[in-house]
Tab-separated table of C-alpha atoms in Angstrom:
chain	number	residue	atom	x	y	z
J	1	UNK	CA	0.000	0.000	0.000
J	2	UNK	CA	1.515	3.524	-0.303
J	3	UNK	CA	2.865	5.589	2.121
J	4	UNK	CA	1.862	8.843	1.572
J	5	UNK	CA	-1.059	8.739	3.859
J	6	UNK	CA	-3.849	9.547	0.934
J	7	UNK	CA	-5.497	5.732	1.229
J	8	UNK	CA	-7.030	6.163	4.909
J	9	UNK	CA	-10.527	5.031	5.698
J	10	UNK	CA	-11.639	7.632	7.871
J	11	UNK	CA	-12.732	5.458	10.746
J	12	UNK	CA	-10.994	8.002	13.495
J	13	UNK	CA	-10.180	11.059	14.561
J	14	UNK	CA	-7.437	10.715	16.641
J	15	UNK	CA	-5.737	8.106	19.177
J	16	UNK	CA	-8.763	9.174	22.179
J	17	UNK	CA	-11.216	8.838	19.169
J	18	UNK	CA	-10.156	4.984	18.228
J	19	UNK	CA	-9.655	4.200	21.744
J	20	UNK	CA	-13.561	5.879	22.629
J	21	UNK	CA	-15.132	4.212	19.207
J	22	UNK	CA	-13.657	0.826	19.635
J	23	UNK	CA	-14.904	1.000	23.557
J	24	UNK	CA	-18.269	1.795	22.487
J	25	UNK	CA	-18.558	-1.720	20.312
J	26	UNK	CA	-17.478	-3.721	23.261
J	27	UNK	CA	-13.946	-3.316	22.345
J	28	UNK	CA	-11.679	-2.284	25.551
J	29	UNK	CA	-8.178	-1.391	24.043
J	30	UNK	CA	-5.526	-0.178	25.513
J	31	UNK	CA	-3.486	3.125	24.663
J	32	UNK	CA	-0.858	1.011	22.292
J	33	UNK	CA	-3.799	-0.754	20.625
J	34	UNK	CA	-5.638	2.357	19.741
J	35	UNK	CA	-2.434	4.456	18.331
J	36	UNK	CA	-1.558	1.597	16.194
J	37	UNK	CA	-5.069	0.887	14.719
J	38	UNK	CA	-5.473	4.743	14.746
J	39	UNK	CA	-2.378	5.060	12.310
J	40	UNK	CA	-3.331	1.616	10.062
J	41	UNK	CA	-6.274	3.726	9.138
J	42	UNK	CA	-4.942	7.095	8.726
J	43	UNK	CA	-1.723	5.708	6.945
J	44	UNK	CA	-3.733	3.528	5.359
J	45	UNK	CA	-1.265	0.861	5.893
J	46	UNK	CA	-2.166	-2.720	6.537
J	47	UNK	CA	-1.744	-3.871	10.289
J	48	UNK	CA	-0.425	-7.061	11.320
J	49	UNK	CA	-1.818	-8.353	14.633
J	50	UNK	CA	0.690	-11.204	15.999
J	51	UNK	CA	0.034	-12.870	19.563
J	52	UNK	CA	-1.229	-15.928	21.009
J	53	UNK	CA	-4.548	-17.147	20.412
J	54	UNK	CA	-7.516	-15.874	22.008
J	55	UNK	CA	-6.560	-12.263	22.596
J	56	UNK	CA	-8.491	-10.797	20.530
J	57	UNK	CA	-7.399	-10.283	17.462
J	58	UNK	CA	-10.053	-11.240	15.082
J	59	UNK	CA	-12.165	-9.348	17.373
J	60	UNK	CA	-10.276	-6.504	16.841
J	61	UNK	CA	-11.277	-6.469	12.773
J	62	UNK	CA	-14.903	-6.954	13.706
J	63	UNK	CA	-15.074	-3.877	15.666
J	64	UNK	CA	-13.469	-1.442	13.210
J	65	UNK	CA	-15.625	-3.081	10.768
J	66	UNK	CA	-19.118	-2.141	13.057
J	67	UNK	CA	-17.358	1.097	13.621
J	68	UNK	CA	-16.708	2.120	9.939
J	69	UNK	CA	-20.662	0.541	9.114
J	70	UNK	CA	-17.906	-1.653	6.491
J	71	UNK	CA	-18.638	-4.952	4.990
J	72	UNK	CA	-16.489	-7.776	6.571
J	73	UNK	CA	-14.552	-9.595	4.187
J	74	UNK	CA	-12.642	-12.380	5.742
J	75	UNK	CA	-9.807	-14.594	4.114
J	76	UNK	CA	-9.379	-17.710	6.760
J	77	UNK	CA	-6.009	-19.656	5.757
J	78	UNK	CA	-5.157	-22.901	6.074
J	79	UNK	CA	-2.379	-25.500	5.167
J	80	UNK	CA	-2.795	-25.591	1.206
J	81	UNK	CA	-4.886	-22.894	0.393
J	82	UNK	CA	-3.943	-21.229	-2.858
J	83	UNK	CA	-4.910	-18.676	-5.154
J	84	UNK	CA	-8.134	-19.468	-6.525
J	85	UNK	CA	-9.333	-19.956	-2.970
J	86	UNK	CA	-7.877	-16.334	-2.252
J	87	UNK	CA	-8.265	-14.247	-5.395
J	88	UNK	CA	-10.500	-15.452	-7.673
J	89	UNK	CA	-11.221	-18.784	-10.264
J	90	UNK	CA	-13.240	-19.452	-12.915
J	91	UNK	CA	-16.661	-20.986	-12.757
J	92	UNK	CA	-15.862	-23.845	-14.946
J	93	UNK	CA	-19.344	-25.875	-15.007
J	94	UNK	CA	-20.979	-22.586	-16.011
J	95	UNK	CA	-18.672	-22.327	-18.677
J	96	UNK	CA	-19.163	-25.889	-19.669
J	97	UNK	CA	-22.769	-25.467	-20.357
J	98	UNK	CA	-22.404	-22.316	-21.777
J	99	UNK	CA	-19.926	-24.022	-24.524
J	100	UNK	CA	-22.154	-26.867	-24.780
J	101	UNK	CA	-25.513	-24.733	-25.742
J	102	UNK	CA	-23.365	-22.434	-28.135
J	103	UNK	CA	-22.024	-25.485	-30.000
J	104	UNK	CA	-22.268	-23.481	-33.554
J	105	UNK	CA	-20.352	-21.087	-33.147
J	106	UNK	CA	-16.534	-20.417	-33.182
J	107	UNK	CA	-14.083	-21.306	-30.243
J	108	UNK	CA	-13.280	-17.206	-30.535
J	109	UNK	CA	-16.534	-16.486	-29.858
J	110	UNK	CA	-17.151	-18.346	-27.090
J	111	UNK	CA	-14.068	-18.038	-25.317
J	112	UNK	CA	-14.717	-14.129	-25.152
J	113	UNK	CA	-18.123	-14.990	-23.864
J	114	UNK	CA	-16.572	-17.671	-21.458
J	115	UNK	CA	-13.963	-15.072	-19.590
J	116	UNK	CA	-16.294	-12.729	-18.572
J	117	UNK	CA	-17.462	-11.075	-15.712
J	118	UNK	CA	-20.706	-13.480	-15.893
J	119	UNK	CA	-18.088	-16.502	-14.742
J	120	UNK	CA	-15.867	-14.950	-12.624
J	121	UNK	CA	-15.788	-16.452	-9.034
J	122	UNK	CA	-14.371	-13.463	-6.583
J	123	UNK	CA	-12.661	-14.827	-4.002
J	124	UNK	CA	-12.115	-12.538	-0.303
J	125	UNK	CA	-8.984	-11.156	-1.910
J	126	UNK	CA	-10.639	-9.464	-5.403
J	127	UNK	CA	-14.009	-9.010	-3.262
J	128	UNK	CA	-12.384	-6.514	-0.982
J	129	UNK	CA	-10.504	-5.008	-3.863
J	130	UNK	CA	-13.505	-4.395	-6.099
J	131	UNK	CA	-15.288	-3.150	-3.047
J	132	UNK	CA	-17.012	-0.284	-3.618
J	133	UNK	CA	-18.535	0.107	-0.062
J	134	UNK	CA	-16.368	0.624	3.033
J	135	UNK	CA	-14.535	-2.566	3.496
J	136	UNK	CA	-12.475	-4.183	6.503
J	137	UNK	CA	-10.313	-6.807	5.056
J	138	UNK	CA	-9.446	-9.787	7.868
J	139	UNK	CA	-6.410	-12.112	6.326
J	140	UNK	CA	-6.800	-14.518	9.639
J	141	UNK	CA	-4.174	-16.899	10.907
J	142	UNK	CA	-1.688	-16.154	8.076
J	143	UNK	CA	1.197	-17.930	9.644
J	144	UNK	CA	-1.142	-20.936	8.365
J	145	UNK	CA	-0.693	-20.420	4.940
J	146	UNK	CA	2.105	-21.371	2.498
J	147	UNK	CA	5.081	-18.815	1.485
J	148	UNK	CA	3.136	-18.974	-1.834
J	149	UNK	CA	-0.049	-17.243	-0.684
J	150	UNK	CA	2.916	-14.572	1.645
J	151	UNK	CA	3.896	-14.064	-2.315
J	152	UNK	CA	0.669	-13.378	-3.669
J	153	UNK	CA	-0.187	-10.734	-1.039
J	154	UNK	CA	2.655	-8.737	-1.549
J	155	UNK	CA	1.257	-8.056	-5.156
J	156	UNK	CA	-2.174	-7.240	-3.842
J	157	UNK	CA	-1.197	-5.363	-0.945
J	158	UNK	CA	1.906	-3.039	-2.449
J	159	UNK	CA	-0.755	-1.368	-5.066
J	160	UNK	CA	-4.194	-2.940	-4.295
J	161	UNK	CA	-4.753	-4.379	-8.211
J	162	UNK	CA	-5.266	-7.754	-9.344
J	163	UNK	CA	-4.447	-9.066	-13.203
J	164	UNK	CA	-6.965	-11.482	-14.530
J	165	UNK	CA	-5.386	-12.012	-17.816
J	166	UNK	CA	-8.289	-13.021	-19.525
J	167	UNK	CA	-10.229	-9.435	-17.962
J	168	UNK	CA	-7.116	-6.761	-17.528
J	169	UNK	CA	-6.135	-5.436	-14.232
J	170	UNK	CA	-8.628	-4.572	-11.871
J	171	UNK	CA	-7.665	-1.448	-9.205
J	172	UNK	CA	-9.544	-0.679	-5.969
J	173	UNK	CA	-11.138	1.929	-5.965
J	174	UNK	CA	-11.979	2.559	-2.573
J	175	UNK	CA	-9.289	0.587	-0.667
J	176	UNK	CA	-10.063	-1.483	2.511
J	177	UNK	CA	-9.017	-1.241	6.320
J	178	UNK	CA	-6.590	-4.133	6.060
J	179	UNK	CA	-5.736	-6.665	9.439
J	180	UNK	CA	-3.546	-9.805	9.350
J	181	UNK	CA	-3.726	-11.644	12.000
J	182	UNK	CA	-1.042	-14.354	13.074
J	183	UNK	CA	-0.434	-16.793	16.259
J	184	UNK	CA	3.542	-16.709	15.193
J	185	UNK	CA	3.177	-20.792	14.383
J	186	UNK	CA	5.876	-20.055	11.756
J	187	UNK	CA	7.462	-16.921	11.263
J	188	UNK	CA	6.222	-14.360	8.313
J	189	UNK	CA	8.377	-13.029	6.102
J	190	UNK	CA	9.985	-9.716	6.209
J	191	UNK	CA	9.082	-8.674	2.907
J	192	UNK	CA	5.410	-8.898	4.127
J	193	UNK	CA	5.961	-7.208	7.611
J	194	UNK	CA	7.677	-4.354	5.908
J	195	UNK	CA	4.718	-3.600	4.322
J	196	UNK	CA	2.301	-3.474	7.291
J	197	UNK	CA	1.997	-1.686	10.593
J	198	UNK	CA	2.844	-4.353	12.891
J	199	UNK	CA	0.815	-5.104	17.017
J	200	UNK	CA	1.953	-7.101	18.998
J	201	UNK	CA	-1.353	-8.546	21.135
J	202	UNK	CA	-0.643	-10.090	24.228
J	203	UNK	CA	-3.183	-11.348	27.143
J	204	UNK	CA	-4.467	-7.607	28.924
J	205	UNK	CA	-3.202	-6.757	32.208
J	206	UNK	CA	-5.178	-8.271	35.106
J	207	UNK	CA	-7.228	-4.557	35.287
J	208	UNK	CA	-7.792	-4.417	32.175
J	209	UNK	CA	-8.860	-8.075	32.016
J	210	UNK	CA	-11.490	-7.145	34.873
J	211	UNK	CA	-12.918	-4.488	33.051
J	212	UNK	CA	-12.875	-6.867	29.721
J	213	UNK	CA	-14.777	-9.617	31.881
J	214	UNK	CA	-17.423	-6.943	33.835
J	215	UNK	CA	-18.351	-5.292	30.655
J	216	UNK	CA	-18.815	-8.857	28.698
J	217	UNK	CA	-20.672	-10.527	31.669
J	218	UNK	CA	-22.131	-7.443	33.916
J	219	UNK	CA	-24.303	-9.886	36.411
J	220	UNK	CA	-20.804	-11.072	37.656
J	221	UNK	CA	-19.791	-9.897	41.407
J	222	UNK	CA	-16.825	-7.384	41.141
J	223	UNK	CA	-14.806	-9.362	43.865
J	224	UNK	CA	-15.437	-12.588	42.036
J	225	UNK	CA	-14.210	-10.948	38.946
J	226	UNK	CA	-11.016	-9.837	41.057
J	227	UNK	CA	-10.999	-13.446	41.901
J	228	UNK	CA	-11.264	-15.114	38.686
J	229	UNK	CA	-8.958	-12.798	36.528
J	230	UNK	CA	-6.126	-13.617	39.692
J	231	UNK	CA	-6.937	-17.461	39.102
J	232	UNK	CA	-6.636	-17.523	35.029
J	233	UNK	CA	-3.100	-14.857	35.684
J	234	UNK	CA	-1.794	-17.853	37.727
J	235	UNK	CA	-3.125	-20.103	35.076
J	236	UNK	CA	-0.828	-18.626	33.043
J	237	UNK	CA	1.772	-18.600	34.433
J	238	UNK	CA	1.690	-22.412	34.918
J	239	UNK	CA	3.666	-24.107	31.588
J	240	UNK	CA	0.256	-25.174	30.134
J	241	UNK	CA	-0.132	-27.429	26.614
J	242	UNK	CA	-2.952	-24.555	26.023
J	243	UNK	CA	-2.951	-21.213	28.505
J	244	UNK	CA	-6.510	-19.650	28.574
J	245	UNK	CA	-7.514	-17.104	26.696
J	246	UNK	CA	-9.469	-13.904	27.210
J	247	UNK	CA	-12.429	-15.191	25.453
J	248	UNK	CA	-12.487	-18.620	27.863
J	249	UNK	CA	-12.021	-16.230	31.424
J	250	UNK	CA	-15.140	-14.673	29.678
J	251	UNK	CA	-16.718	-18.145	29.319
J	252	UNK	CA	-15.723	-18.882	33.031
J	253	UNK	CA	-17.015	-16.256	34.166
J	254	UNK	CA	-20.676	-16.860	32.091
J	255	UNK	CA	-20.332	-20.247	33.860
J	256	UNK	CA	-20.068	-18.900	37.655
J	257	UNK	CA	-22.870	-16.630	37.473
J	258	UNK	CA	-24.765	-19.233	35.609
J	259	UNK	CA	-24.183	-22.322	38.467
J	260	UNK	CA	-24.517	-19.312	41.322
J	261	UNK	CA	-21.000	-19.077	42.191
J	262	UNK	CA	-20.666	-16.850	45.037
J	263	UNK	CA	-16.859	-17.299	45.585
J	264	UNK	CA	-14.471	-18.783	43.701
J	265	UNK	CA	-13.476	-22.038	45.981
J	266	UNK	CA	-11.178	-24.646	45.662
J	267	UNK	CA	-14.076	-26.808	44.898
J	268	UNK	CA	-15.833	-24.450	42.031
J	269	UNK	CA	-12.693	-23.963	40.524
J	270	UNK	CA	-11.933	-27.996	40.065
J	271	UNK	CA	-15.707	-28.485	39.006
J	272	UNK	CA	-15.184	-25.884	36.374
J	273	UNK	CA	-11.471	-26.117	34.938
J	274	UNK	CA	-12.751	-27.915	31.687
J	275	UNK	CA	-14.529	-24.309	30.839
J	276	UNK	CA	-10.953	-22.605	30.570
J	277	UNK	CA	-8.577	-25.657	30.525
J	278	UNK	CA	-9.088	-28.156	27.185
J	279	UNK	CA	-6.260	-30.939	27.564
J	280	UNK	CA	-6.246	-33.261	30.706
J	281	UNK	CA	-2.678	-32.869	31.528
J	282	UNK	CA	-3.003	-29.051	31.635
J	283	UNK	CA	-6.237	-29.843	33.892
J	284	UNK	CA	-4.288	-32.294	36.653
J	285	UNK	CA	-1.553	-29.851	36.451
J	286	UNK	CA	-3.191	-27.055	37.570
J	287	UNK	CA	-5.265	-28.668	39.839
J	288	UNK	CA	-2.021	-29.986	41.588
J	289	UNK	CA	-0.875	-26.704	41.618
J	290	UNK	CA	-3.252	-24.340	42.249
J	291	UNK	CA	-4.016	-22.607	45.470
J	292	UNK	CA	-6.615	-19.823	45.696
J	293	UNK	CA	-5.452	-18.522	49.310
């Protein structure tokens, strides 16, 4: 994308406004969060969003999407996914029948009918660029995809076209908020990161968690809240196959208000460890070595 700051979306103001907009949608950022997404926009850089899983991170592109009123595109990657799954392909049993009922007539005539926009299958990738409405464009879990797909993004995201040879190349017009997100299963390369405003997104701090956790479930007790986010910190701390993440203290703490939980106990916590803990040896582990004095 180019730097020379004419491609923003618009979304914010300022730092305050990000930080008072993304609040508003449910979103509790901190000050480092809000700058960066802040800049993405006004830049009109694409922002890479790297952390563990469960932070909130996909979250993140949903709530600058309800912010901007912009259509979600989302691009999920996977082992193997390539580019007709990203950018576009061809719908090829449309344009077997449409050969088959035009049998009479030339092979020039029906391969310009064949390659047009009538057949074209838009992938995420070409959706978002031949968006014409505000767009938010989520490339999740990229560290999942091949180098190949890294490749093909550096083309779409250094000057926001796409070349369908059988079509011409096909600009944005109105380019999208971009966010990458990554877990950091493999490490991305630097061509990409040089091209995007880069976030690091780690679990909140335990206040900020608390806030997180009264504003998502606001039946909960504030001192059980206290309680819980101290619990899931030590949880963390533990070397854990899986550590919880912000989204499962939320789900822990929809399951104590919904059993009744008054205080967090040593026998509500071992009842309830499946709701934030999801392999058995992280489960005996911490229940070996947890103590909630």
């Amino acid at each position: 994308m180019s730097d020379d700051g004419g491609h923003g979306t618009g979304f914010f103001t300022s730092v305050a406004d990000a930080a008072e907009q993304l609040a508003a949608t449910g979103y509790l950022a901190s000050t480092s969060v809000a700058t960066t997404v802040f800049l993405a926009d006004r830049l009109g850089k694409p922002l890479l969003v790297e952390g563990p899983a469960g932070v909130g991170k996909t979250e993140l592109a949903k709530a600058v999407a309800a912010i901007g009123r912009a259509r979600l595109v989302r691009l999920q990657c996977y082992e193997g996914i390539d580019e007709a799954r990203a950018l576009y392909e061809w719908n090829h049993a449309k344009q077997l029948l449409r050969i088959t009922a035009g049998r009479d007539e030339g092979w020039q005539e029906a391969r310009t009918d064949i390659f047009g926009e009538e057949f074209l299958l838009a992938r995420p990738l070409l959706t978002a660029i031949r968006g014409e409405e505000p767009t938010v464009l989520l490339i999740d879990e990229m560290d999942k995809a091949d180098v190949e797909v890294e490749a093909l993004l550096l083309e779409v995201l250094s000057d926001f076209q796409v070349t369908v040879p059988e079509l011409g190349t096909i600009t944005a017009e109105r380019r999208p908020f971009v966010l990458l997100t990554s877990n950091a299963t493999r490490e991305l390369s630097e061509a990409l990161r040089r091209r995007c405003l880069f976030l690091h997104l780690d679990y909140p701090e335990a206040e900020l968690e608390r806030r997180i956790v009264r504003l998502k479930v606001p039946g909960l007790d504030g001192t059980l809240a206290e309680s819980l986010v101290r619990v899931v910190g030590a949880l963390r701390a533990m070397e854990l196959r899986k550590a919880p993440s912000v989204a499962e203290t939320i789900d822990w703490a929809r399951t104590l208000l919904a059993l009744g939980a008054a205080t967090l106990d040593e026998t509500v916590v071992r009842d309830t460890l499946g709701v934030i803990l999801k392999h058995q040896d992280d489960v005996r582990k911490a229940a070996q070595k947890l103590t909630l004095a």
